[in-house]
PDB file of C-alpha atoms in Angstrom:
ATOM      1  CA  UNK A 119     -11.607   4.976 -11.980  1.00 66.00           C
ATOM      2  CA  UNK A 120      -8.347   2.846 -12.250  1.00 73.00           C
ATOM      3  CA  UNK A 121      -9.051  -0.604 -11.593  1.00 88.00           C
ATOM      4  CA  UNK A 122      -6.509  -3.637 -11.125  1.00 91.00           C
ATOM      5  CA  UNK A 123      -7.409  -6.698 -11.056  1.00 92.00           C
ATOM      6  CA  UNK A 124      -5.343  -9.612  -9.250  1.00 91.00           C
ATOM      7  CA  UNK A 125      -5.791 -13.223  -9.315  1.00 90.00           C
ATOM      8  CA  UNK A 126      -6.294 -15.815  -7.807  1.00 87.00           C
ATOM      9  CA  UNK A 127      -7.888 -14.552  -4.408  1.00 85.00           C
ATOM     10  CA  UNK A 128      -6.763 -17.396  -2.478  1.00 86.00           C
ATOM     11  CA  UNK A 129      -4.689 -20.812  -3.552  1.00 89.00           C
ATOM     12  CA  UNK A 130      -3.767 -23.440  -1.176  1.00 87.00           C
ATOM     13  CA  UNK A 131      -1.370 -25.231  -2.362  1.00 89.00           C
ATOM     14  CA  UNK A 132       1.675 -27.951  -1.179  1.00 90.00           C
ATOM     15  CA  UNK A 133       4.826 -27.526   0.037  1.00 92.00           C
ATOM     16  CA  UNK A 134       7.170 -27.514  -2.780  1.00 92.00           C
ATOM     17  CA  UNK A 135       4.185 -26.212  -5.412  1.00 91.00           C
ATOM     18  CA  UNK A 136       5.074 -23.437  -7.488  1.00 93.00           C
ATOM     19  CA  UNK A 137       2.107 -20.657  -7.421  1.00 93.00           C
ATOM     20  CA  UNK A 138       1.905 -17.739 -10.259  1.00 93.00           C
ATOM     21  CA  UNK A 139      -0.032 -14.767  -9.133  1.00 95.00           C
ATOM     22  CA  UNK A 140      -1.358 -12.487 -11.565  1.00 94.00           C
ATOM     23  CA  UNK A 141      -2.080  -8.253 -11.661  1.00 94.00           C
ATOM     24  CA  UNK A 142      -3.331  -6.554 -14.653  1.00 94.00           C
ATOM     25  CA  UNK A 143      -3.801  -3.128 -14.611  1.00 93.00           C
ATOM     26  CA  UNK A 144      -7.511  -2.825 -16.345  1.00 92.00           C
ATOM     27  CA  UNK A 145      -8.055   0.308 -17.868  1.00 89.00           C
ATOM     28  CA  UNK A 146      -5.005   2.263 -17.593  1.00 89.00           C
ATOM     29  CA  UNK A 147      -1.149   1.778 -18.558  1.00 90.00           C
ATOM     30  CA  UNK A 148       1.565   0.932 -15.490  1.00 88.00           C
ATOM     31  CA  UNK A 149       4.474   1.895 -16.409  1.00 84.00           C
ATOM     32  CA  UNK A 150       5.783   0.761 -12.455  1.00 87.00           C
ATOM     33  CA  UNK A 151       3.743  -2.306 -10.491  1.00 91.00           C
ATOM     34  CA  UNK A 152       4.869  -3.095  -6.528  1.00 92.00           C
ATOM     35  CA  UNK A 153       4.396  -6.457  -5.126  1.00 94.00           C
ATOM     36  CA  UNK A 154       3.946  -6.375  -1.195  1.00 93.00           C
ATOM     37  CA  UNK A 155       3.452  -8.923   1.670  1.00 93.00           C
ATOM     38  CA  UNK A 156       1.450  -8.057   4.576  1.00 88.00           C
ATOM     39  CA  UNK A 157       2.624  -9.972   7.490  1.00 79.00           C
ATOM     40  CA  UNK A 158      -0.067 -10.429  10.223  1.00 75.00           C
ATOM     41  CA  UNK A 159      -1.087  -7.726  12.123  1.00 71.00           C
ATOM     42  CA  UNK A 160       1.312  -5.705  10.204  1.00 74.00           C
ATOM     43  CA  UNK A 161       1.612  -2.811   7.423  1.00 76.00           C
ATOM     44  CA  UNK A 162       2.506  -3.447   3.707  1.00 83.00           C
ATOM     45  CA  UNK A 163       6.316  -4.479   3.489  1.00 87.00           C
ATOM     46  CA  UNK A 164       7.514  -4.085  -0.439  1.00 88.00           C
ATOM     47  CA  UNK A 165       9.034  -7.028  -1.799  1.00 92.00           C
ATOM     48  CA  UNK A 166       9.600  -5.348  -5.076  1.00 92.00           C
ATOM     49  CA  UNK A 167       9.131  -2.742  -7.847  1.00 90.00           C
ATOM     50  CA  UNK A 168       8.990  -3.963 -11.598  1.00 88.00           C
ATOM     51  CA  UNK A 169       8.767  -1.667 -14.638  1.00 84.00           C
ATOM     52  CA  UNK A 170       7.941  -2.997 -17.643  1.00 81.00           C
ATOM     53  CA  UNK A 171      10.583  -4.908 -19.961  1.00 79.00           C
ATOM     54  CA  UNK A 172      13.052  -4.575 -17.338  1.00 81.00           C
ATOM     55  CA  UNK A 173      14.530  -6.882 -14.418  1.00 85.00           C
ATOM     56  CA  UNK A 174      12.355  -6.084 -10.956  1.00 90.00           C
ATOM     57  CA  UNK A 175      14.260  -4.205  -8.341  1.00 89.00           C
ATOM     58  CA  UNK A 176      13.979  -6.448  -5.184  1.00 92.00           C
ATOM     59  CA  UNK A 177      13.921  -5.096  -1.456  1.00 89.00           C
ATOM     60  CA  UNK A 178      16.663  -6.135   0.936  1.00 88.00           C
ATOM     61  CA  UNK A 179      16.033  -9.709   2.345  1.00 91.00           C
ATOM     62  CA  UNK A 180      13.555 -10.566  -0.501  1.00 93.00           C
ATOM     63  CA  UNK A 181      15.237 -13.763  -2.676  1.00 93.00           C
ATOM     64  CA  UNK A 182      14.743 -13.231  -6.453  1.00 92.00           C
ATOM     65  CA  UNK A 183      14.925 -16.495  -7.539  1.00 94.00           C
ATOM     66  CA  UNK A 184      12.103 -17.459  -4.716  1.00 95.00           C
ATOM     67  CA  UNK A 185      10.014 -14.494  -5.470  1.00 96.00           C
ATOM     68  CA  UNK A 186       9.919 -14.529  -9.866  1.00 95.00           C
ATOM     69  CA  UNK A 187       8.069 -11.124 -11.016  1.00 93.00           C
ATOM     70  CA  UNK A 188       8.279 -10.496 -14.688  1.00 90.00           C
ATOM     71  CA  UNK A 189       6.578  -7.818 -16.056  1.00 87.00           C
ATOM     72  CA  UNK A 190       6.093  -8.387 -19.736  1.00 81.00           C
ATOM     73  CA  UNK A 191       3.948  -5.588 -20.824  1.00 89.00           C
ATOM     74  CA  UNK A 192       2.539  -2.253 -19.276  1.00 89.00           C
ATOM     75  CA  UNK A 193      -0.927  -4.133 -17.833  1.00 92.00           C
ATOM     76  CA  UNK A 194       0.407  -7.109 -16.731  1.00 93.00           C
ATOM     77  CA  UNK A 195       3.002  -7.918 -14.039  1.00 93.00           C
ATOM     78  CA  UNK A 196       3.005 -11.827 -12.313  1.00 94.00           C
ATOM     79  CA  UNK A 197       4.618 -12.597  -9.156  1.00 96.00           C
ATOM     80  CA  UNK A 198       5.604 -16.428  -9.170  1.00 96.00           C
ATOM     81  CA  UNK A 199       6.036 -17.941  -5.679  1.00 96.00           C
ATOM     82  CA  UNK A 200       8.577 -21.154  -6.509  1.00 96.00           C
ATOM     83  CA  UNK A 201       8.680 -24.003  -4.207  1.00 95.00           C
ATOM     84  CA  UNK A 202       6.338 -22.779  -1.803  1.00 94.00           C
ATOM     85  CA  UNK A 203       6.571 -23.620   1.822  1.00 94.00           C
ATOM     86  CA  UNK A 204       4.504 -23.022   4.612  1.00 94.00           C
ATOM     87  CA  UNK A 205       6.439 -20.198   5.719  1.00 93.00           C
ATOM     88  CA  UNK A 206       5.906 -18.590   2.673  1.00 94.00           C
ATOM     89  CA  UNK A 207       2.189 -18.262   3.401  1.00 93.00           C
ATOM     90  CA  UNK A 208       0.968 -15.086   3.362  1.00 92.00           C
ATOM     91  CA  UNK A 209      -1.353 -12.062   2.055  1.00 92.00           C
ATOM     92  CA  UNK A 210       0.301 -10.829  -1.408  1.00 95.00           C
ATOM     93  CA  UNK A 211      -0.788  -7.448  -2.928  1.00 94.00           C
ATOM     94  CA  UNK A 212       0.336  -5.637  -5.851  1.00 94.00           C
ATOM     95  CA  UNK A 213      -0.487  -2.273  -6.975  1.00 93.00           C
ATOM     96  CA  UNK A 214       0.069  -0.445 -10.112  1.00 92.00           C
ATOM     97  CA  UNK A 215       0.492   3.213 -11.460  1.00 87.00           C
ATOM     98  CA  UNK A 216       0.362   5.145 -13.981  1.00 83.00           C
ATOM     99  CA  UNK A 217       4.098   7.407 -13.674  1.00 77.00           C
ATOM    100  CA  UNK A 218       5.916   9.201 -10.970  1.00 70.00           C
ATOM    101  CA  UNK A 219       3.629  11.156  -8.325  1.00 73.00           C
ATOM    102  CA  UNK A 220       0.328   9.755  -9.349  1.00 81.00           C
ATOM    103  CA  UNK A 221      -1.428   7.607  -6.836  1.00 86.00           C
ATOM    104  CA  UNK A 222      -1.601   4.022  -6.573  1.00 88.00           C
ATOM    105  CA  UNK A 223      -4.074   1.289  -7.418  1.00 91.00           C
ATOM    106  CA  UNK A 224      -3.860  -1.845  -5.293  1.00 91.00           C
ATOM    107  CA  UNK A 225      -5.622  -5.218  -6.739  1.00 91.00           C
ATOM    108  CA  UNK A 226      -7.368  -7.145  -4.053  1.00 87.00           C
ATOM    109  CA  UNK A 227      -4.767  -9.271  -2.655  1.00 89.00           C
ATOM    110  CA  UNK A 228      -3.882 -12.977  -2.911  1.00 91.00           C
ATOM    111  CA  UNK A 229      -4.060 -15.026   0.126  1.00 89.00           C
ATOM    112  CA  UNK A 230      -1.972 -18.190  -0.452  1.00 91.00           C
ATOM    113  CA  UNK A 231      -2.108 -20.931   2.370  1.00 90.00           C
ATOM    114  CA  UNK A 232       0.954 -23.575   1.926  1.00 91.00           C
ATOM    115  CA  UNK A 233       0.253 -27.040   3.290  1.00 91.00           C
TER     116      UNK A 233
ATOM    117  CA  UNK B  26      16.301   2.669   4.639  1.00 59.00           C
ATOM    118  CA  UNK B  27      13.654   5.396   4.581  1.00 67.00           C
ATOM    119  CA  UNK B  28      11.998   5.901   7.767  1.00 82.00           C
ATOM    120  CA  UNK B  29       8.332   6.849   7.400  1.00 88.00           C
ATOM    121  CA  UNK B  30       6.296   6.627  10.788  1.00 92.00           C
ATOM    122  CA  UNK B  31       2.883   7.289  11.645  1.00 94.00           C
ATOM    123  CA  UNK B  32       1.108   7.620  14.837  1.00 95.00           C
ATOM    124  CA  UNK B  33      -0.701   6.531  17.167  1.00 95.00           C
ATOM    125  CA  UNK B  34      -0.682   2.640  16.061  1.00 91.00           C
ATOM    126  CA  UNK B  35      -4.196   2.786  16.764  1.00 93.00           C
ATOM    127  CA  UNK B  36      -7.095   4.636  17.813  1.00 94.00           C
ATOM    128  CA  UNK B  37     -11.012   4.058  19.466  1.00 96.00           C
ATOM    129  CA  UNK B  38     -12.656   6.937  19.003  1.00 96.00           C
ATOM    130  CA  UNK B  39     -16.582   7.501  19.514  1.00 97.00           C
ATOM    131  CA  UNK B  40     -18.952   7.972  16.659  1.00 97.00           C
ATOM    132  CA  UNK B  41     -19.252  11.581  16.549  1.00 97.00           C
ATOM    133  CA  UNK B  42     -15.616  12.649  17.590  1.00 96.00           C
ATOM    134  CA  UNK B  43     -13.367  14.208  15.331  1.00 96.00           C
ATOM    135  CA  UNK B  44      -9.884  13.030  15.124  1.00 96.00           C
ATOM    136  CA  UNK B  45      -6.517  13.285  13.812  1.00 96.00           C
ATOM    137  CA  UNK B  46      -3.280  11.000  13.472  1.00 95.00           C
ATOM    138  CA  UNK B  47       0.504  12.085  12.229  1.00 97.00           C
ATOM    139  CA  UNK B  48       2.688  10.514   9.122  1.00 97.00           C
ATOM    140  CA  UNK B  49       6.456  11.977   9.502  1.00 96.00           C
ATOM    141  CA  UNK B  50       8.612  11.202   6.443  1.00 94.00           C
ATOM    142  CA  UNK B  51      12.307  12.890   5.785  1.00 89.00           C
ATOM    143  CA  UNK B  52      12.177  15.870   4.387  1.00 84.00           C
ATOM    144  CA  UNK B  53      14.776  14.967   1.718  1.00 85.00           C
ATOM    145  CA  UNK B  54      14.362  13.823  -2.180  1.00 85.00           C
ATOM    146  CA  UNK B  55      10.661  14.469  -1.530  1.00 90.00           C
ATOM    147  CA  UNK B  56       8.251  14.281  -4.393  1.00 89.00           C
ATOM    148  CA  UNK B  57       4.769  13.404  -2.823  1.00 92.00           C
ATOM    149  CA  UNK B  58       2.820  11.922   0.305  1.00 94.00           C
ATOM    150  CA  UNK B  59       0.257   9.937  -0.167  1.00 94.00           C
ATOM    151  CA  UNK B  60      -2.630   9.062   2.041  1.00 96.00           C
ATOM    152  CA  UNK B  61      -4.436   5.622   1.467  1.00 94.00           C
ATOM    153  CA  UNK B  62      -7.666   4.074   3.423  1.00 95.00           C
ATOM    154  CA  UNK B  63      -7.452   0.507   3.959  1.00 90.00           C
ATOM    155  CA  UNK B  64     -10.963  -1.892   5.014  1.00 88.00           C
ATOM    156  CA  UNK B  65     -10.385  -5.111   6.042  1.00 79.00           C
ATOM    157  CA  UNK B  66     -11.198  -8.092   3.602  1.00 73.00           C
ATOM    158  CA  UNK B  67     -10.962  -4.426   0.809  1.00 80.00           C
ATOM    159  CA  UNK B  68      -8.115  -3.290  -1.405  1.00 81.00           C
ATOM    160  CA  UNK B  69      -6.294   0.001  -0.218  1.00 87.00           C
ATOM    161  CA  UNK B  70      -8.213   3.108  -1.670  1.00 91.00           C
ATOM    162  CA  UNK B  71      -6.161   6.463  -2.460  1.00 91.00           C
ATOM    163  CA  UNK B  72      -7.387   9.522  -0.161  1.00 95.00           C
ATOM    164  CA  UNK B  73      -5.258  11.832  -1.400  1.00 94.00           C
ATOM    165  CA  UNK B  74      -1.769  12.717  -2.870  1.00 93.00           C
ATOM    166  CA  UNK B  75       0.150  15.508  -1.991  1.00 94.00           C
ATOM    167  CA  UNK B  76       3.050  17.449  -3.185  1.00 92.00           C
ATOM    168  CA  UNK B  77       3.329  21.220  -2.412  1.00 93.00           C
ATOM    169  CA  UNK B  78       4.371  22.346   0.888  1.00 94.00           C
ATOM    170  CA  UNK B  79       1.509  24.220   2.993  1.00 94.00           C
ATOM    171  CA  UNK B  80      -1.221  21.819   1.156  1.00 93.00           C
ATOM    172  CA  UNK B  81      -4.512  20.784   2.124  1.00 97.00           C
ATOM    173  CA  UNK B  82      -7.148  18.747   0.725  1.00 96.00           C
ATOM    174  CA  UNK B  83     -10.310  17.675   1.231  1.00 97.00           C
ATOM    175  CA  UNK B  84     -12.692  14.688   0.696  1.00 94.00           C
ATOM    176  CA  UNK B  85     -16.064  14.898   2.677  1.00 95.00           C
ATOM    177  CA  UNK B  86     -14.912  14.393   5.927  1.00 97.00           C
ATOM    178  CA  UNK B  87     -11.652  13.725   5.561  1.00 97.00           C
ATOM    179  CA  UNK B  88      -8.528  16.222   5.464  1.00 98.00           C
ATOM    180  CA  UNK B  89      -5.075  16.448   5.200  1.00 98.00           C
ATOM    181  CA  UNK B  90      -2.427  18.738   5.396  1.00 98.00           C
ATOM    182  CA  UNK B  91       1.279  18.514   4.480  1.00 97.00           C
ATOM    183  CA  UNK B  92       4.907  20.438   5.507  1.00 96.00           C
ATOM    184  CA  UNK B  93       7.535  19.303   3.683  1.00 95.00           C
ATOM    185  CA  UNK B  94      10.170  21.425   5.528  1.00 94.00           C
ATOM    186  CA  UNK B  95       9.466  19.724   8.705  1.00 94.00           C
ATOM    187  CA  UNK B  96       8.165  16.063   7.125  1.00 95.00           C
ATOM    188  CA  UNK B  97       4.921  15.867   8.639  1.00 96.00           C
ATOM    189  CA  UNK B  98       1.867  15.130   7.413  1.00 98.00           C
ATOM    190  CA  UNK B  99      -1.687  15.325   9.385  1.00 98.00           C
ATOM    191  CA  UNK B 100      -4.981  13.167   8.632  1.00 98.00           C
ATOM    192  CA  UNK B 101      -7.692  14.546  10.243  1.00 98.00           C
ATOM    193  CA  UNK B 102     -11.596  13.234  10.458  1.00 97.00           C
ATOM    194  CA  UNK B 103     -14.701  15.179  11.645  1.00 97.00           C
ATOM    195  CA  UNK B 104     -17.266  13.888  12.937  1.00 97.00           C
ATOM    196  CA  UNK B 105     -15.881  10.246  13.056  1.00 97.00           C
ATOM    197  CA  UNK B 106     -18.779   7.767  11.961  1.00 97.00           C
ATOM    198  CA  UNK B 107     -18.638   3.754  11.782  1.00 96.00           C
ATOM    199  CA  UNK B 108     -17.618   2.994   8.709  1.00 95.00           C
ATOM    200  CA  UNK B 109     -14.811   5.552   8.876  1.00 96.00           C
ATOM    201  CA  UNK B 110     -13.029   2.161  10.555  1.00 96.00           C
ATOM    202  CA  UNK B 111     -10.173   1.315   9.022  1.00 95.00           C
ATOM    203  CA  UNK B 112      -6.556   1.318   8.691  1.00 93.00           C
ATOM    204  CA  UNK B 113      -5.036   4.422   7.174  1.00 95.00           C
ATOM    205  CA  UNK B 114      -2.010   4.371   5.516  1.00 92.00           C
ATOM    206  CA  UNK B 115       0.382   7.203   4.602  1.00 93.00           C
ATOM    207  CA  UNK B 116       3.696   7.102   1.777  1.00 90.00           C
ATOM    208  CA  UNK B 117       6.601   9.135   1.306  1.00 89.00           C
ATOM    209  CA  UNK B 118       6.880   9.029  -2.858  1.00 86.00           C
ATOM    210  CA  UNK B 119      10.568  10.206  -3.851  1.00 79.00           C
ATOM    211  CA  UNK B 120       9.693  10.028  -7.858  1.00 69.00           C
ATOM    212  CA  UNK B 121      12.224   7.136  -7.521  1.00 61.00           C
ATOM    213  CA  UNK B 122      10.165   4.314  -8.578  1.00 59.00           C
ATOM    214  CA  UNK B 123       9.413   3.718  -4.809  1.00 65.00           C
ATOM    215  CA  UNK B 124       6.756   4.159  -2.080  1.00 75.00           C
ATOM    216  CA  UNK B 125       7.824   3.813   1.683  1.00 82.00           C
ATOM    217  CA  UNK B 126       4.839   2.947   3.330  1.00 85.00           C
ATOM    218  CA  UNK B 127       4.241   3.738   7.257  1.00 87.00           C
ATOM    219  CA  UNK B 128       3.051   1.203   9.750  1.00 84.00           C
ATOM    220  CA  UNK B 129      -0.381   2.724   9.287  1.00 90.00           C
ATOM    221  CA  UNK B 130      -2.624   4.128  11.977  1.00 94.00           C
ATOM    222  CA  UNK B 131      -5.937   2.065  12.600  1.00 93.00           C
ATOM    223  CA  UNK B 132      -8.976   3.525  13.384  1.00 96.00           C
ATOM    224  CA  UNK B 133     -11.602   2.061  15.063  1.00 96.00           C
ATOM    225  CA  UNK B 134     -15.007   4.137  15.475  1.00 96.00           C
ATOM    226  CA  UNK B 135     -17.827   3.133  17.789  1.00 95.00           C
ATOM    227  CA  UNK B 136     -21.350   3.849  17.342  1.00 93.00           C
TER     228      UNK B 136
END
């Protein structure tokens, strides 16, 4: 099956660090990747949805130039977290797929802890 | 803003019950509803994805069934068992580069 992979797992880092998270789609094209944060106790809220060689559509309330995603080729997307403060800690999630109407596949999350 | 809901928020069932929980979703610019089954400390798995009105699917236990006229979707489980725990998670796919997730249902079975 489909696999994505996302990395790191976890970072702890300092306030003011910038942290790059990865996703690579393993085995399959993406032509559209979504980068979510799960609040606690909550659902998956999209921050954005980036297709490949173009600018990331961000969600209402979600800063762009806090929240970098570039998404330089059809199996790789990165969502860079700059100056990170504790506030920004959270669970980050991306999934990938393959076109319109086919189902997602969600890496395994990135917990980042900000000191 | 899309508004996809799903309910209840939660659910304790008993190992053995069947059970069944609701994902409403507009039922303009629709393209597909997805189902997704989410284990804590797990990434979200894909159940099933559906896009004709009057469909149902199947996966072992698991079923779901779809009107698009209405905007309703139904997950149902028979026979609940333990490791059916989880959160289950339902999206309204408008072909639009976008999924609206619901606040997902979570289902907690005891043995």
């Amino acid at each position: 099956g489909a696999v994505v992979s996302q990395h790191p797992s976890w970072v702890i880092c300092k306030s003011g660090t910038s942290v790059k998270i990865e996703c690579r789609s393993l085995d399959f094209q993406a032509t559209t990747m979504f980068w979510y944060r799960q609040f606690p106790k909550q659902s998956l809220m999209l921050m954005a949805t980036s297709n490949e060689g173009s600018k990331a559509t961000y969600e209402q309330g979600v800063e762009k130039d806090k929240f970098l995603i570039n998404h330089a080729s059809l199996t790789l997307s990165t969502l860079t977290v700059t100056s990170a403060h504790p506030e920004d800690s959270s669970f980050y999630i991306c999934s990938a797929r393959q076109d319109g109407g086919s189902p997602l596949h969600f890496g395994n999350g990135t917990r980042l802890t900000v000191t | 803003i899309l508004n996809v809901e799903q309910s209840p928020q939660s659910l304790h069932v008993q190992e053995g019950d069947s059970t069944n929980f609701t994902c409403s979703f507009p039922s303009s610019n629709f393209y597909a509803l997805h189902w997704y089954r989410w284990e804590t400390a797990k990434s979200p798995e894909a159940l099933f994805v559906m896009t004709l009105n009057g469909d149902e699917k199947k996966k072992g236990r698991i079923s779901a069934t779809l009107n698009t006229k209405e905007g309703y979707s139904y997950l149902y489980i028979k026979g609940s068992q333990p490791e059916d725990s989880a959160t289950y998670l339902c999206a309204f796919d408008n072909a639009g580069n976008m999924l609206t997730f619901g606040g997902g249902t979570r289902l907690m079975v005891k043995p």
